[in-house]
XYZ file of C-alpha atoms in Angstrom:
258
model
C 95.186 123.289 133.622
C 95.608 120.940 130.637
C 98.876 122.262 129.277
C 100.352 119.840 126.814
C 97.614 117.170 127.289
C 96.452 116.497 123.710
C 94.406 113.316 124.317
C 90.639 113.471 123.811
C 88.805 112.010 126.786
C 85.752 111.442 124.523
C 83.505 112.389 127.420
C 84.235 109.161 129.228
C 86.039 107.964 132.358
C 89.456 106.442 132.063
C 88.200 102.829 132.321
C 85.282 103.486 130.015
C 87.586 105.126 127.428
C 90.060 102.234 127.606
C 87.296 99.705 127.074
C 86.007 101.634 124.117
C 89.365 101.792 122.392
C 90.045 98.169 123.106
C 86.757 97.095 121.484
C 87.169 99.288 118.532
C 90.754 98.018 117.955
C 89.426 94.458 118.101
C 86.712 95.208 115.450
C 89.256 96.929 113.225
C 91.668 94.009 113.357
C 89.004 91.393 112.648
C 86.949 93.357 110.002
C 89.802 95.552 108.602
C 87.398 98.579 108.379
C 84.950 100.155 110.693
C 82.720 103.338 110.565
C 82.805 105.703 113.639
C 83.076 109.370 114.459
C 86.058 111.392 113.440
C 87.086 112.063 117.091
C 86.956 108.419 117.997
C 88.916 107.387 114.899
C 91.788 109.792 115.626
C 92.052 108.274 119.147
C 91.897 104.773 117.855
C 94.708 105.555 115.389
C 97.042 106.620 118.137
C 95.931 103.547 120.162
C 96.320 100.861 117.487
C 99.445 101.981 115.549
C 101.970 100.937 118.238
C 100.133 97.616 118.627
C 100.422 96.921 114.907
C 104.224 97.752 115.016
C 104.533 95.186 117.827
C 102.795 92.581 115.634
C 105.458 92.801 112.856
C 107.841 90.713 114.999
C 106.219 87.502 116.205
C 107.651 86.451 119.578
C 106.399 85.715 123.135
C 107.293 89.089 124.531
C 105.320 91.061 121.856
C 102.342 88.690 122.135
C 102.128 89.271 125.822
C 102.316 93.020 125.441
C 99.632 92.992 122.751
C 97.434 90.697 124.845
C 97.701 93.232 127.747
C 96.003 95.839 125.468
C 93.593 93.552 123.678
C 92.888 90.406 125.780
C 91.064 88.444 123.092
C 92.743 85.286 121.720
C 91.033 85.387 118.318
C 92.060 89.033 117.728
C 95.690 88.337 118.784
C 95.791 85.243 116.454
C 94.431 87.216 113.536
C 96.853 90.076 114.272
C 100.013 87.956 114.342
C 98.979 85.819 111.261
C 96.990 87.631 108.639
C 97.597 91.261 109.519
C 101.359 90.996 110.342
C 102.065 89.404 106.886
C 100.474 92.284 105.102
C 102.117 95.114 107.029
C 105.557 93.456 107.193
C 107.090 95.879 104.711
C 105.281 99.059 105.737
C 107.381 101.336 108.063
C 104.327 102.937 109.777
C 101.068 104.477 108.708
C 99.001 101.343 108.873
C 95.539 102.977 109.050
C 93.680 105.468 106.901
C 90.825 107.775 107.912
C 88.257 108.679 105.154
C 85.751 111.439 105.941
C 82.088 110.679 105.044
C 80.544 114.009 106.070
C 78.194 114.707 108.975
C 75.680 112.437 110.722
C 71.979 113.343 110.660
C 70.691 114.059 114.077
C 73.699 115.413 115.975
C 75.834 116.718 113.093
C 78.806 114.557 114.246
C 81.578 114.109 111.688
C 81.447 110.464 110.437
C 84.383 108.595 108.886
C 85.764 105.242 107.915
C 88.999 104.015 109.472
C 90.615 101.005 107.775
C 93.867 99.074 107.435
C 95.730 100.494 104.412
C 97.016 97.140 103.024
C 93.630 95.469 102.982
C 91.936 97.977 100.596
C 92.369 95.985 97.349
C 90.553 98.620 95.246
C 92.976 101.461 95.981
C 95.958 99.222 95.813
C 95.159 97.997 92.315
C 94.253 101.576 91.150
C 97.521 102.801 92.505
C 99.383 100.072 90.584
C 97.582 100.771 87.323
C 98.362 104.552 87.683
C 102.043 103.965 88.159
C 102.332 101.590 85.187
C 100.529 104.047 82.905
C 102.726 107.045 83.788
C 106.095 105.433 83.109
C 107.908 107.293 80.304
C 111.557 107.241 79.220
C 113.408 109.874 77.297
C 116.749 109.531 75.688
C 118.353 112.675 74.434
C 121.007 111.314 71.969
C 118.811 108.758 70.256
C 115.882 111.254 70.125
C 117.957 113.751 68.149
C 119.216 111.155 65.715
C 115.649 109.806 65.212
C 114.418 113.309 64.602
C 116.906 113.907 61.867
C 116.037 110.616 60.072
C 112.307 111.240 60.480
C 112.678 114.713 58.891
C 114.276 113.121 55.847
C 111.410 110.518 55.602
C 108.902 113.347 55.785
C 110.513 115.159 52.876
C 110.527 111.975 50.871
C 106.981 110.831 51.685
C 105.165 114.276 52.079
C 101.438 113.299 52.660
C 101.921 110.051 54.461
C 102.525 111.449 57.983
C 99.231 113.395 57.771
C 97.269 110.158 57.674
C 99.166 108.562 60.494
C 98.672 111.539 62.872
C 94.922 111.863 62.210
C 93.991 108.206 62.987
C 94.615 108.214 66.728
C 92.603 111.544 67.110
C 89.574 109.886 65.628
C 89.872 106.880 67.863
C 90.343 109.029 70.949
C 87.219 111.037 70.232
C 85.151 107.908 69.619
C 85.900 106.213 72.956
C 83.849 108.453 75.363
C 80.702 108.396 73.113
C 78.666 106.225 75.562
C 79.544 108.164 78.684
C 76.974 110.160 80.583
C 77.227 113.654 81.982
C 77.728 112.889 85.706
C 77.831 116.603 86.563
C 73.998 116.442 86.468
C 74.220 114.811 89.905
C 74.153 117.417 92.663
C 77.557 117.626 94.342
C 79.599 116.294 91.389
C 81.806 118.941 89.693
C 84.191 118.679 86.840
C 87.134 117.455 88.942
C 85.093 114.756 90.646
C 83.579 113.616 87.274
C 87.187 113.310 85.955
C 88.296 111.281 88.914
C 85.294 108.905 88.482
C 86.075 108.640 84.854
C 89.714 107.634 85.594
C 88.276 104.992 87.958
C 86.115 103.567 85.098
C 82.804 105.143 86.235
C 81.409 107.048 83.204
C 77.657 106.195 83.163
C 74.684 106.791 85.481
C 74.140 102.988 85.725
C 77.650 102.426 87.034
C 77.308 105.244 89.545
C 73.890 104.042 90.732
C 75.387 100.473 91.486
C 78.135 101.940 93.733
C 78.007 102.515 97.500
C 78.670 105.896 98.969
C 81.769 104.512 100.694
C 83.258 103.345 97.412
C 82.635 106.655 95.779
C 84.156 108.493 98.739
C 87.313 106.294 98.354
C 87.762 107.297 94.744
C 87.299 111.022 95.513
C 89.648 110.916 98.534
C 92.270 109.068 96.543
C 92.149 111.890 93.958
C 92.690 114.461 96.758
C 89.411 116.272 96.193
C 87.261 117.593 98.997
C 83.551 117.290 98.395
C 80.186 117.004 99.933
C 78.926 113.699 101.256
C 78.164 111.216 98.353
C 75.285 109.623 100.273
C 72.620 110.624 97.705
C 74.710 110.331 94.591
C 73.714 106.677 93.716
C 70.017 107.508 94.096
C 70.302 110.621 91.942
C 72.182 108.542 89.373
C 69.433 105.870 89.417
C 66.831 108.590 88.656
C 69.000 109.900 85.763
C 69.500 106.390 84.491
C 65.720 105.761 84.349
C 65.142 109.069 82.547
C 63.321 110.621 85.611
C 64.896 114.016 85.275
C 61.831 115.967 86.568
C 61.921 113.948 89.871
C 65.640 114.403 90.051
C 65.325 118.249 89.634
C 62.691 118.480 92.309
C 64.867 116.381 94.749
C 67.899 118.437 93.980
C 65.908 121.619 94.799
C 65.016 120.104 98.120
C 68.638 119.208 98.825
C 69.640 122.788 98.047
C 66.958 124.067 100.285
C 68.387 122.192 103.270
C 65.860 119.497 103.612
C 68.401 116.662 103.200
């Protein structure tokens, strides 16, 4: 019986499974991101995380241990030079798994597994989000300012009305050139809002993106969705004004022909 044995054998012998994980770990270190099945990615995550922890301290002992798991000089050199500098301040969780839906043919779950510190898009988006949400509140000064502003309102009467209306007009004028992305099959209000926060507001911008980039934005917003594999193509049809072709294709997708 397999009581307590949680490792997935992946349908392979022990030697074959070790070779598979070793090759996948080498590709991940060299390319920083690979696409594979969800089952393999979960096993690779358990395999490579301890190796990345070893690489944070560069000495002969750690290099020999890493080389016993991945006997490739180029990979070890990349790990102890480029990768170790990026993950030096991270206390674990060096990799991220992004689900991409199912594979056509065998319906296997497909995903991206990547090194967290090498995804510049998500890192810059997180920095911008933290800078925008900083607010400070000071109780004592606020009450004093409120009293003085009340006196100014009584003296100036109509002036505050003009000041309050101006930002509202500007805020309504900004999204005038945006498209209704919810026309694309699979995009709902929450996903459209997440895309808008990432700067994607038109069909042309969505058509120029890759499904992987779209999936990163949706996953970063914490929204579960269908696979965005067809979204750029649908957006291209909407951009070109071919709404009849888009409608017939969406009917086919809903009928299960995709």
